[in-house]
Structure formats: C-alpha cells, structure tokens
mmCIF file of C-alpha atoms and ligand atoms in Angstrom:
data_model
loop_
_atom_site.group_PDB
_atom_site.id
_atom_site.type_symbol
_atom_site.label_atom_id
_atom_site.label_comp_id
_atom_site.label_asym_id
_atom_site.label_seq_id
_atom_site.Cartn_x
_atom_site.Cartn_y
_atom_site.Cartn_z
ATOM 1 C CA MET A 18 -183.419 90.585 227.419
ATOM 2 C CA LEU A 19 -186.973 91.279 228.544
ATOM 3 C CA ASP A 20 -188.081 87.907 227.198
ATOM 4 C CA THR A 21 -185.421 86.170 229.331
ATOM 5 C CA VAL A 22 -186.469 88.055 232.462
ATOM 6 C CA SER A 23 -190.161 87.290 232.043
ATOM 7 C CA LYS A 24 -189.472 83.604 231.364
ATOM 8 C CA SER A 25 -187.395 83.363 234.585
ATOM 9 C CA PHE A 26 -190.070 85.187 236.527
ATOM 10 C CA PHE A 27 -192.835 82.829 235.428
ATOM 11 C CA HIS A 28 -190.690 79.759 235.944
ATOM 12 C CA ALA A 29 -190.091 80.926 239.533
ATOM 13 C CA LEU A 30 -193.816 81.524 240.011
ATOM 14 C CA ALA A 31 -194.558 78.061 238.634
ATOM 15 C CA ALA A 32 -192.809 76.620 241.707
ATOM 16 C CA SER A 33 -195.205 78.386 244.077
ATOM 17 C CA GLY A 34 -197.552 76.000 245.856
ATOM 18 C CA THR A 35 -199.898 78.809 246.923
ATOM 19 C CA LEU A 36 -200.276 80.088 243.400
ATOM 20 C CA LYS A 37 -200.819 76.561 242.136
ATOM 21 C CA SER A 38 -203.616 75.877 244.591
ATOM 22 C CA LEU A 39 -205.242 79.258 243.886
ATOM 23 C CA ALA A 40 -205.038 78.766 240.129
ATOM 24 C CA SER A 41 -206.221 75.149 240.357
ATOM 25 C CA ARG A 42 -209.268 76.275 242.338
ATOM 26 C CA TYR A 43 -210.364 78.911 239.835
ATOM 27 C CA GLY A 44 -208.653 78.171 236.526
ATOM 28 C CA MET A 45 -210.951 75.546 235.022
ATOM 29 C CA ARG A 46 -214.047 75.477 237.205
ATOM 30 C CA ARG A 47 -216.438 77.133 234.736
ATOM 31 C CA SER A 48 -216.687 77.007 230.976
ATOM 32 C CA THR A 49 -215.446 80.623 230.952
ATOM 33 C CA SER A 50 -212.590 80.218 233.479
ATOM 34 C CA PHE A 51 -209.210 81.655 232.483
ATOM 35 C CA ALA A 52 -207.144 78.481 231.996
ATOM 36 C CA ARG A 53 -209.689 77.146 229.486
ATOM 37 C CA ARG A 54 -208.188 79.405 226.889
ATOM 38 C CA PHE A 55 -205.121 77.114 226.773
ATOM 39 C CA ILE A 56 -206.395 73.797 228.203
ATOM 40 C CA ALA A 57 -209.053 71.767 226.372
ATOM 41 C CA GLY A 58 -210.525 70.389 229.600
ATOM 42 C CA GLU A 59 -209.694 68.398 232.704
ATOM 43 C CA THR A 60 -211.291 65.184 231.394
ATOM 44 C CA LEU A 61 -210.742 63.087 228.288
ATOM 45 C CA ASP A 62 -214.413 63.593 227.365
ATOM 46 C CA GLU A 63 -213.946 67.369 227.291
ATOM 47 C CA ALA A 64 -210.779 66.977 225.225
ATOM 48 C CA VAL A 65 -212.525 64.714 222.701
ATOM 49 C CA THR A 66 -215.281 67.316 222.308
ATOM 50 C CA ALA A 67 -212.637 70.011 221.705
ATOM 51 C CA CYS A 68 -210.894 67.755 219.156
ATOM 52 C CA ARG A 69 -214.119 67.223 217.217
ATOM 53 C CA GLU A 70 -214.628 70.974 217.030
ATOM 54 C CA ILE A 71 -211.025 71.465 215.861
ATOM 55 C CA GLN A 72 -211.451 68.853 213.137
ATOM 56 C CA THR A 73 -214.595 70.511 211.822
ATOM 57 C CA ARG A 74 -212.443 73.598 211.168
ATOM 58 C CA GLY A 75 -210.173 71.570 208.861
ATOM 59 C CA LEU A 76 -207.303 71.393 211.354
ATOM 60 C CA LEU A 77 -205.178 68.386 212.264
ATOM 61 C CA LEU A 78 -204.566 67.645 215.947
ATOM 62 C CA THR A 79 -202.367 65.949 218.498
ATOM 63 C CA LEU A 80 -203.763 65.123 221.928
ATOM 64 C CA ASP A 81 -201.614 65.504 225.039
ATOM 65 C CA GLN A 82 -202.461 64.350 228.558
ATOM 66 C CA LEU A 83 -200.789 66.955 230.759
ATOM 67 C CA GLY A 84 -198.420 65.729 233.441
ATOM 68 C CA GLU A 85 -194.684 65.820 233.986
ATOM 69 C CA SER A 86 -192.150 64.053 236.228
ATOM 70 C CA VAL A 87 -193.560 61.144 238.190
ATOM 71 C CA THR A 88 -191.934 60.173 241.476
ATOM 72 C CA SER A 89 -192.272 56.378 241.418
ATOM 73 C CA LEU A 90 -192.263 53.564 238.871
ATOM 74 C CA ASP A 91 -195.825 52.737 239.943
ATOM 75 C CA GLU A 92 -196.876 56.242 238.887
ATOM 76 C CA ALA A 93 -194.998 55.815 235.593
ATOM 77 C CA ALA A 94 -196.818 52.510 234.991
ATOM 78 C CA ALA A 95 -200.129 54.211 235.811
ATOM 79 C CA ALA A 96 -199.342 57.038 233.337
ATOM 80 C CA THR A 97 -198.547 54.388 230.717
ATOM 81 C CA ARG A 98 -201.876 52.595 231.319
ATOM 82 C CA ASN A 99 -203.564 55.952 231.134
ATOM 83 C CA TYR A 100 -202.078 56.600 227.684
ATOM 84 C CA LEU A 101 -203.223 53.151 226.550
ATOM 85 C CA GLY A 102 -206.726 54.158 227.641
ATOM 86 C CA ILE A 103 -206.445 57.398 225.685
ATOM 87 C CA VAL A 104 -205.423 55.489 222.562
ATOM 88 C CA GLU A 105 -208.487 53.243 222.896
ATOM 89 C CA ARG A 106 -210.760 56.210 223.498
ATOM 90 C CA ILE A 107 -209.415 58.043 220.428
ATOM 91 C CA ILE A 108 -210.123 54.962 218.305
ATOM 92 C CA ALA A 109 -213.666 54.721 219.713
ATOM 93 C CA ALA A 110 -214.284 58.452 219.194
ATOM 94 C CA GLY A 111 -213.038 58.336 215.607
ATOM 95 C CA ILE A 112 -210.848 61.426 215.952
ATOM 96 C CA GLU A 113 -207.374 61.755 214.453
ATOM 97 C CA ARG A 114 -204.888 59.197 215.771
ATOM 98 C CA ASN A 115 -202.049 61.377 216.970
ATOM 99 C CA VAL A 116 -200.788 61.834 220.550
ATOM 100 C CA SER A 117 -197.938 63.703 222.232
ATOM 101 C CA LEU A 118 -196.295 62.663 225.499
ATOM 102 C CA LYS A 119 -193.412 63.486 227.804
ATOM 103 C CA LEU A 120 -190.898 60.834 228.821
ATOM 104 C CA THR A 121 -190.667 62.099 232.414
ATOM 105 C CA GLN A 122 -194.337 61.035 232.655
ATOM 106 C CA LEU A 123 -193.162 57.520 231.834
ATOM 107 C CA GLY A 124 -190.341 57.505 234.416
ATOM 108 C CA LEU A 125 -187.308 59.139 232.731
ATOM 109 C CA ASP A 126 -186.159 60.618 236.053
ATOM 110 C CA LEU A 127 -186.181 57.218 237.711
ATOM 111 C CA ASP A 128 -185.172 54.426 235.359
ATOM 112 C CA ARG A 129 -184.337 54.783 231.673
ATOM 113 C CA ALA A 130 -184.851 51.110 230.801
ATOM 114 C CA ALA A 131 -188.285 51.097 232.453
ATOM 115 C CA THR A 132 -189.138 54.277 230.532
ATOM 116 C CA VAL A 133 -188.262 52.620 227.226
ATOM 117 C CA ASP A 134 -190.404 49.601 228.218
ATOM 118 C CA ASN A 135 -193.338 51.895 229.027
ATOM 119 C CA LEU A 136 -192.883 53.761 225.763
ATOM 120 C CA ARG A 137 -192.796 50.469 223.841
ATOM 121 C CA ARG A 138 -196.057 49.409 225.472
ATOM 122 C CA ILE A 139 -197.685 52.559 224.120
ATOM 123 C CA LEU A 140 -196.001 52.313 220.706
ATOM 124 C CA ASP A 141 -197.096 48.675 220.260
ATOM 125 C CA VAL A 142 -200.754 49.550 220.704
ATOM 126 C CA ALA A 143 -200.366 52.797 218.766
ATOM 127 C CA GLN A 144 -198.669 51.014 215.863
ATOM 128 C CA ARG A 145 -201.499 48.481 215.602
ATOM 129 C CA GLY A 146 -203.989 51.371 215.555
ATOM 130 C CA ASP A 147 -201.980 53.382 212.998
ATOM 131 C CA PHE A 148 -201.241 56.210 215.434
ATOM 132 C CA PHE A 149 -198.406 58.699 215.357
ATOM 133 C CA VAL A 150 -196.726 59.361 218.725
ATOM 134 C CA ARG A 151 -194.702 62.534 219.278
ATOM 135 C CA ILE A 152 -192.236 62.644 222.143
ATOM 136 C CA ASP A 153 -192.215 66.225 223.460
ATOM 137 C CA MET A 154 -188.844 67.692 224.431
ATOM 138 C CA GLU A 155 -188.404 68.818 228.030
ATOM 139 C CA ASN A 156 -185.669 71.026 229.483
ATOM 140 C CA SER A 157 -182.004 70.600 228.606
ATOM 141 C CA PRO A 158 -181.000 68.030 231.286
ATOM 142 C CA TYR A 159 -183.426 65.598 229.587
ATOM 143 C CA VAL A 160 -182.370 66.069 225.974
ATOM 144 C CA ASP A 161 -179.709 63.307 225.850
ATOM 145 C CA ALA A 162 -181.907 60.778 227.630
ATOM 146 C CA THR A 163 -184.910 61.648 225.465
ATOM 147 C CA LEU A 164 -182.987 61.329 222.196
ATOM 148 C CA ASP A 165 -181.358 58.082 223.361
ATOM 149 C CA ALA A 166 -184.730 56.554 224.284
ATOM 150 C CA PHE A 167 -186.134 57.733 220.960
ATOM 151 C CA GLU A 168 -183.235 56.233 218.994
ATOM 152 C CA THR A 169 -183.547 52.964 220.927
ATOM 153 C CA VAL A 170 -187.211 52.489 220.003
ATOM 154 C CA TRP A 171 -186.572 53.658 216.435
ATOM 155 C CA LYS A 172 -183.848 51.028 216.000
ATOM 156 C CA LEU A 173 -186.188 48.409 217.459
ATOM 157 C CA GLY A 174 -188.416 49.120 214.463
ATOM 158 C CA TYR A 175 -190.971 51.572 215.862
ATOM 159 C CA HIS A 176 -191.315 54.174 213.138
ATOM 160 C CA ASN A 177 -194.672 55.617 214.170
ATOM 161 C CA VAL A 178 -192.824 57.989 216.499
ATOM 162 C CA GLY A 179 -191.067 61.356 216.240
ATOM 163 C CA VAL A 180 -189.204 63.836 218.438
ATOM 164 C CA VAL A 181 -188.952 67.561 219.089
ATOM 165 C CA LEU A 182 -185.881 69.792 218.770
ATOM 166 C CA GLN A 183 -185.570 73.279 220.300
ATOM 167 C CA SER A 184 -183.867 76.062 218.344
ATOM 168 C CA CYS A 185 -182.811 77.809 221.580
ATOM 169 C CA LEU A 186 -180.256 75.057 222.310
ATOM 170 C CA HIS A 187 -176.750 75.307 220.822
ATOM 171 C CA ARG A 188 -176.696 71.539 220.291
ATOM 172 C CA SER A 189 -179.810 71.275 218.117
ATOM 173 C CA ALA A 190 -178.069 71.468 214.706
ATOM 174 C CA GLN A 191 -176.058 68.370 215.631
ATOM 175 C CA ASP A 192 -179.109 66.641 217.071
ATOM 176 C CA LEU A 193 -180.948 67.358 213.842
ATOM 177 C CA GLU A 194 -178.202 65.621 211.846
ATOM 178 C CA ARG A 195 -178.586 62.599 214.116
ATOM 179 C CA VAL A 196 -182.379 62.442 213.720
ATOM 180 C CA ASN A 197 -182.231 63.110 209.969
ATOM 181 C CA ALA A 198 -179.728 60.261 209.600
ATOM 182 C CA LEU A 199 -182.363 57.940 211.095
ATOM 183 C CA GLY A 200 -184.989 59.281 208.688
ATOM 184 C CA ALA A 201 -187.298 60.240 211.554
ATOM 185 C CA ARG A 202 -189.786 63.063 211.884
ATOM 186 C CA VAL A 203 -188.947 66.240 213.838
ATOM 187 C CA ARG A 204 -191.159 68.925 215.327
ATOM 188 C CA LEU A 205 -189.103 72.125 215.472
ATOM 189 C CA VAL A 206 -189.910 74.581 218.294
ATOM 190 C CA LYS A 207 -188.099 77.555 219.822
ATOM 191 C CA GLY A 208 -188.080 75.996 223.339
ATOM 192 C CA ALA A 209 -190.379 76.705 226.260
ATOM 193 C CA TYR A 210 -187.962 76.398 229.189
ATOM 194 C CA LYS A 211 -185.640 78.825 230.916
ATOM 195 C CA GLU A 212 -182.206 77.518 229.941
ATOM 196 C CA PRO A 213 -178.706 78.506 231.130
ATOM 197 C CA ARG A 214 -176.332 80.550 228.970
ATOM 198 C CA ALA A 215 -173.923 77.598 228.741
ATOM 199 C CA VAL A 216 -176.328 75.576 226.616
ATOM 200 C CA ALA A 217 -178.809 78.027 225.092
ATOM 201 C CA TYR A 218 -179.109 81.307 223.218
ATOM 202 C CA GLN A 219 -180.310 84.046 225.562
ATOM 203 C CA HIS A 220 -181.613 86.552 223.008
ATOM 204 C CA LYS A 221 -184.780 86.174 220.999
ATOM 205 C CA HIS A 222 -183.129 87.157 217.716
ATOM 206 C CA GLU A 223 -180.542 84.365 218.138
ATOM 207 C CA VAL A 224 -183.269 81.789 218.848
ATOM 208 C CA ASP A 225 -185.206 83.018 215.800
ATOM 209 C CA GLU A 226 -182.127 82.895 213.541
ATOM 210 C CA ALA A 227 -181.423 79.339 214.697
ATOM 211 C CA PHE A 228 -185.062 78.412 214.063
ATOM 212 C CA ALA A 229 -184.786 79.715 210.478
ATOM 213 C CA ARG A 230 -181.542 77.758 209.877
ATOM 214 C CA LEU A 231 -182.960 74.523 211.295
ATOM 215 C CA MET A 232 -186.191 75.011 209.346
ATOM 216 C CA GLN A 233 -184.182 75.134 206.107
ATOM 217 C CA THR A 234 -182.227 71.979 206.973
ATOM 218 C CA LEU A 235 -185.450 70.205 207.896
ATOM 219 C CA LEU A 236 -187.246 71.178 204.726
ATOM 220 C CA THR A 237 -184.361 70.070 202.532
ATOM 221 C CA ALA A 238 -183.080 66.997 204.429
ATOM 222 C CA GLY A 239 -185.801 66.052 206.930
ATOM 223 C CA ARG A 240 -188.780 63.719 206.740
ATOM 224 C CA TYR A 241 -192.186 65.434 206.804
ATOM 225 C CA PRO A 242 -191.132 68.111 209.321
ATOM 226 C CA ALA A 243 -193.419 70.058 211.637
ATOM 227 C CA LEU A 244 -192.724 73.755 212.168
ATOM 228 C CA ALA A 245 -194.343 74.542 215.505
ATOM 229 C CA THR A 246 -194.549 78.276 216.063
ATOM 230 C CA HIS A 247 -197.000 81.174 216.288
ATOM 231 C CA ASP A 248 -194.367 83.568 214.976
ATOM 232 C CA VAL A 249 -195.605 85.058 211.704
ATOM 233 C CA ARG A 250 -192.065 85.850 210.602
ATOM 234 C CA MET A 251 -190.985 82.209 211.025
ATOM 235 C CA ILE A 252 -194.121 81.007 209.235
ATOM 236 C CA ASP A 253 -193.573 83.416 206.347
ATOM 237 C CA ALA A 254 -189.904 82.412 206.118
ATOM 238 C CA THR A 255 -190.941 78.740 205.967
ATOM 239 C CA LYS A 256 -193.532 79.351 203.264
ATOM 240 C CA ALA A 257 -191.074 81.443 201.218
ATOM 241 C CA PHE A 258 -188.242 78.901 201.504
ATOM 242 C CA ALA A 259 -190.546 76.002 200.570
ATOM 243 C CA ALA A 260 -191.960 77.892 197.594
ATOM 244 C CA GLU A 261 -188.478 78.885 196.373
ATOM 245 C CA ARG A 262 -187.302 75.249 196.542
ATOM 246 C CA GLY A 263 -190.478 73.840 195.012
ATOM 247 C CA ILE A 264 -191.316 71.896 198.182
ATOM 248 C CA PRO A 265 -195.038 71.057 198.069
ATOM 249 C CA GLN A 266 -197.434 72.219 200.811
ATOM 250 C CA ASP A 267 -198.161 68.645 201.892
ATOM 251 C CA ALA A 268 -194.472 67.815 202.464
ATOM 252 C CA TYR A 269 -194.463 69.567 205.847
ATOM 253 C CA GLU A 270 -196.905 70.949 208.418
ATOM 254 C CA PHE A 271 -197.320 73.886 210.756
ATOM 255 C CA GLN A 272 -198.302 73.325 214.367
ATOM 256 C CA MET A 273 -199.691 75.663 217.022
ATOM 257 C CA LEU A 274 -200.945 75.346 220.567
ATOM 258 C CA TYR A 275 -204.614 75.122 221.493
ATOM 259 C CA GLY A 276 -206.072 78.586 222.043
ATOM 260 C CA ILE A 277 -203.177 80.544 220.544
ATOM 261 C CA ARG A 278 -203.494 82.508 217.279
ATOM 262 C CA ARG A 279 -206.677 80.783 216.109
ATOM 263 C CA ASP A 280 -206.903 83.458 213.411
ATOM 264 C CA LEU A 281 -203.526 82.450 212.017
ATOM 265 C CA GLN A 282 -204.425 78.747 212.257
ATOM 266 C CA ALA A 283 -207.547 79.376 210.168
ATOM 267 C CA ALA A 284 -205.674 81.532 207.638
ATOM 268 C CA LEU A 285 -203.101 78.779 207.032
ATOM 269 C CA VAL A 286 -205.816 76.161 206.478
ATOM 270 C CA GLU A 287 -207.592 78.563 204.148
ATOM 271 C CA ALA A 288 -204.367 78.975 202.151
ATOM 272 C CA GLY A 289 -204.030 75.196 201.765
ATOM 273 C CA TYR A 290 -201.329 74.493 204.392
ATOM 274 C CA ARG A 291 -201.433 71.561 206.795
ATOM 275 C CA MET A 292 -201.978 72.925 210.294
ATOM 276 C CA ARG A 293 -201.958 70.802 213.468
ATOM 277 C CA VAL A 294 -203.231 71.959 216.859
ATOM 278 C CA TYR A 295 -201.638 70.623 220.047
ATOM 279 C CA VAL A 296 -204.543 69.870 222.374
ATOM 280 C CA PRO A 297 -203.552 69.564 226.053
ATOM 281 C CA PHE A 298 -205.964 68.295 228.694
ATOM 282 C CA GLY A 299 -205.952 66.921 232.237
ATOM 283 C CA THR A 300 -205.883 68.066 235.825
ATOM 284 C CA GLU A 301 -202.096 68.635 235.908
ATOM 285 C CA TRP A 302 -202.261 71.773 233.798
ATOM 286 C CA PHE A 303 -200.498 74.293 236.036
ATOM 287 C CA PRO A 304 -196.833 74.018 234.774
ATOM 288 C CA TYR A 305 -197.999 74.025 231.132
ATOM 289 C CA PHE A 306 -200.217 77.014 231.819
ATOM 290 C CA MET A 307 -197.358 78.941 233.481
ATOM 291 C CA ARG A 308 -195.090 78.329 230.467
ATOM 292 C CA ARG A 309 -197.777 79.895 228.257
ATOM 293 C CA LEU A 310 -197.910 82.961 230.522
ATOM 294 C CA GLY A 311 -194.116 83.242 230.456
ATOM 295 C CA GLU A 312 -194.147 83.349 226.658
ATOM 296 C CA ARG A 313 -196.445 86.327 226.597
ATOM 297 C CA PRO A 314 -196.773 88.366 229.794
ATOM 298 C CA ALA A 315 -199.742 90.182 228.205
ATOM 299 C CA ASN A 316 -201.664 86.963 228.957
ATOM 300 C CA VAL A 317 -201.449 87.819 232.650
ATOM 301 C CA GLY A 318 -203.990 90.604 232.126
ATOM 302 C CA PHE A 319 -206.751 88.307 231.011
ATOM 303 C CA VAL A 320 -205.871 85.752 233.700
ATOM 304 C CA LEU A 321 -206.167 88.364 236.469
ATOM 305 C CA LYS A 322 -209.418 89.610 234.980
ATOM 306 C CA GLY A 323 -210.654 85.998 234.862
ATOM 307 C CA ILE A 324 -209.745 85.346 238.509
ATOM 308 C CA LEU A 325 -211.499 88.529 239.688
ATOM 309 C CA THR A 326 -214.608 87.807 237.608
ATOM 310 C CA ASP A 327 -214.757 84.190 238.729
ATOM 311 C CA ARG A 328 -214.340 84.993 242.430
ATOM 312 C CA GLY A 329 -216.977 87.671 242.238
ATOM 313 C CA ALA A 330 -219.468 85.433 240.443
HETATM 314 C C1 LIG B 405 -197.394 72.407 218.656
HETATM 315 C C2 LIG B 405 -196.351 72.877 219.623
HETATM 316 C C3 LIG B 405 -195.644 71.936 220.373
HETATM 317 C C4 LIG B 405 -194.644 72.363 221.249
HETATM 318 N N1 LIG B 405 -193.883 71.425 221.894
HETATM 319 C C5 LIG B 405 -192.822 71.827 222.641
HETATM 320 C C6 LIG B 405 -191.920 70.895 223.202
HETATM 321 O O1 LIG B 405 -192.048 69.679 223.042
HETATM 322 N N2 LIG B 405 -190.883 71.395 223.945
HETATM 323 C C7 LIG B 405 -190.692 72.731 224.121
HETATM 324 O O2 LIG B 405 -189.719 73.116 224.780
HETATM 325 N N3 LIG B 405 -191.566 73.631 223.617
HETATM 326 C C8 LIG B 405 -192.605 73.220 222.884
HETATM 327 N N4 LIG B 405 -193.452 74.159 222.344
HETATM 328 C C9 LIG B 405 -193.385 75.569 222.788
HETATM 329 C C10 LIG B 405 -192.375 76.379 222.012
HETATM 330 O O3 LIG B 405 -191.077 75.977 222.345
HETATM 331 C C11 LIG B 405 -192.515 77.877 222.323
HETATM 332 O O4 LIG B 405 -192.303 78.088 223.698
HETATM 333 C C12 LIG B 405 -193.858 78.468 221.972
HETATM 334 O O5 LIG B 405 -194.365 77.940 220.775
HETATM 335 C C13 LIG B 405 -193.765 80.024 221.802
HETATM 336 O O6 LIG B 405 -192.834 80.316 220.792
HETATM 337 P P1 LIG B 405 -193.223 80.845 219.324
HETATM 338 O O7 LIG B 405 -192.479 79.984 218.352
HETATM 339 O O8 LIG B 405 -194.687 80.847 219.143
HETATM 340 O O9 LIG B 405 -192.575 82.260 219.188
HETATM 341 P P2 LIG B 405 -192.580 83.575 220.101
HETATM 342 O O10 LIG B 405 -191.515 84.436 219.537
HETATM 343 O O11 LIG B 405 -192.516 83.216 221.549
HETATM 344 O O12 LIG B 405 -193.991 84.195 219.816
HETATM 345 C C14 LIG B 405 -194.343 84.714 218.549
HETATM 346 C C15 LIG B 405 -195.761 85.278 218.650
HETATM 347 O O13 LIG B 405 -196.676 84.218 218.892
HETATM 348 C C16 LIG B 405 -197.696 84.587 219.780
HETATM 349 N N5 LIG B 405 -197.569 83.780 221.032
HETATM 350 C C17 LIG B 405 -196.541 82.960 221.359
HETATM 351 N N6 LIG B 405 -196.776 82.376 222.550
HETATM 352 C C18 LIG B 405 -197.971 82.843 222.970
HETATM 353 C C19 LIG B 405 -198.756 82.621 224.132
HETATM 354 N N7 LIG B 405 -198.357 81.781 225.092
HETATM 355 N N8 LIG B 405 -199.939 83.276 224.239
HETATM 356 C C20 LIG B 405 -200.359 84.113 223.271
HETATM 357 N N9 LIG B 405 -199.657 84.371 222.147
HETATM 358 C C21 LIG B 405 -198.479 83.736 222.000
HETATM 359 C C22 LIG B 405 -197.492 86.044 220.054
HETATM 360 O O14 LIG B 405 -198.225 86.758 219.097
HETATM 361 C C23 LIG B 405 -196.003 86.227 219.819
HETATM 362 O O15 LIG B 405 -195.665 87.533 219.486
HETATM 363 C C24 LIG B 405 -194.415 73.747 221.426
HETATM 364 C C25 LIG B 405 -195.118 74.680 220.672
HETATM 365 C C26 LIG B 405 -196.057 74.270 219.763
HETATM 366 C C27 LIG B 405 -196.755 75.298 218.932
#
C-alpha cells in the first residue's frame, strides 16, 4: 500500500511547474548536483563519456535521449532528426549501438501513421548501422498504440527493434504471447507509472509474482529476453530458473538504470551474466527523475541534501 501512495505522491509532484523549475535550476548544474546520480548528462557529449566509462566496467548499454510527449508534428520530426544525429554520433564514438526511445517523442499522441513513419526513419538508419532499438513502454493508455506501431514495423521487416512489457498490468501475459508469436525481443519491467486498479495490480507482491511468471515464460518461449530490475529476489529467481532449465547465461540479459545498484551491476558482470545499463541524458530529465524518486522515497533524502549543499555553495 505504501508503495502505491508514494508513487501517487511523486506523480502529483511531477506535475508541479515550480518544483520543475527549481529542480532544473539546481539538479544538473555541477558535476556533484543531485540529479547526476540518475542522469548521465544534459548533452550527448556527456552521455558518450558516461557510456565509455560504463563499457570499461564490462557492462552493456542502451542510450536514451530523455523527452516525452511532443505537442506538434514539427516537434516529433525534430525529435526524429535528433535521434538520427544520436545514431551517427554513436557510430563516430565507437560505443555500443543500442538506443531506447519513447513513441510519444515521435508523435504518438498526435498521429499514429506519422509516428510509424518517424520510427521507420530511425530504424532504416539504425538497421544499416547494425543498431538495436528498444521502444520503451509508457503508461497504460499508450500500450495498445505502442504495440500496434511495433507490430507494424516488425511486419514491414524491421527486426532490429524490441518492446517493453510491464508486469504490473493485467494484460501483459496476453501481450507477451503476441510478441512471442512474432519472435521479437522483450524487456520485462515492473512498470514505472501510477496505474488505475482497473488495469493494474496495486500491491507490490502481486506485481512481483507477475514478474516471476512472465520471466519464466520469456526464458522458455521468448527471444533473447531482458529482465530489467534492481530487485535481488527477481534476479535470483531468474538465475535459479535459468540454471534449472539449462538456459545458458548468454541467452538472456539483465538490465538496470544508470546510477542504481552499481554494486549489483558489477557483481552480475563478475559472475558472468550479461548486464545492460540504461543511460538517460538530455535537458528534459525532470519526469524521469521524479519516477526514480517515486520508486524509492529514501532517494528524497539525498536530493534535499544536494539542493541545500548546492544552494549554499
Ligand atoms: C533498464 C530499465 C528499463 C526500464 N524501462 C521501462 C519502461 O520502458 N517502462 C516502464 O514503465 N518502466 C521501465 N523501467 C522501470 C521499471 O518499471 C521500474 O519502475 C524500476 O525498475 C523499479 O522497479 P524494480 O524492478 O527495480 O523493483 P522495486 O521493487 O521497485 O525495487 C527493488 C529494489 O531496487 C532498488 N531500487 C529500485 N528503484 C530504485 C531507485 N529509483 N533508486 C534507488 N534504488 C532503487 C531498491 O533497492 C529496491 O528495494 C525500466 C527499468 C529498467 C531497469
């Protein structure tokens, strides 16, 4: 119950313009500022530097330019061009060719056909450069449109792309059947958004049980699945299930977010598992940052400390 309350609280705070402008002023301005724990930088250069450091630790990565719903098709086209620039920069920098994006950045709220066109523009260039593109999953009103757009590009022959399913949603077992039938890659997460009772489990133990069930289906019937969680119990359950079924360590991967449980990330690499870090960057970091606070209210302590230290400095 507490987890539901704190999520709602932080989602309400995320809508506050005052808080956003305060956080934006202080969150990233120094190398020690509080939001830097979760955000790799505001510029692509900073993100590339962070990626190089991640790779030297034996970790895999996926780069994400932060940003959510755009309000015009011109903005969606600009976000698309931006991603094309990121792809080129990744090639020039020689870092791993893997990006994540959100379809509302490409216009999903405005025009589904235009969104698919924008996505295809990115996938064309990415395919030529041997990239993998992960479509993040947003909150429940977008799930149908996201899966439909994904299936459309998949059936057009773009297979360098995968989706995300959220164990908190009642529908995800069915969605997993649909994606498995295509033979496409899934990243399994618990779900970062505050969702209504009608569509989502409200208790952590239910979300965790669903995660464990979906993990088992993915490992037995999925294609190179990604288990994206910082939850040691879910990670241990995955390792145990894979070992019991004789599924090799390179047949799946773990994923975690930049700045979260670096100790666990290192331990998995050390034990021979494939471990990918999701590296977010950009100036539009506030909603992402607030979701991270909502997941673990203890994070608020270090943020407040950071604000006070930064203002005093
Ligand atoms: C690579 C990756 C990609 C993701 N993509 C999506 C997506 O496309 N759509 C989506 O809805 N969600 C996405 N998420 C977020 C996900 O849905 C969860 O909100 C998030 O991972 C927290 O859940 P958990 O599985 O870590 O488990 P929890 O039960 O929330 O946490 C387990 C433990 O992990 C640690 N932990 C978790 N979160 C934090 C935090 N913010 N700060 C510090 N410690 C923390 C704590 O020790 C906690 O006890 C993604 C997560 C990852 C790792």
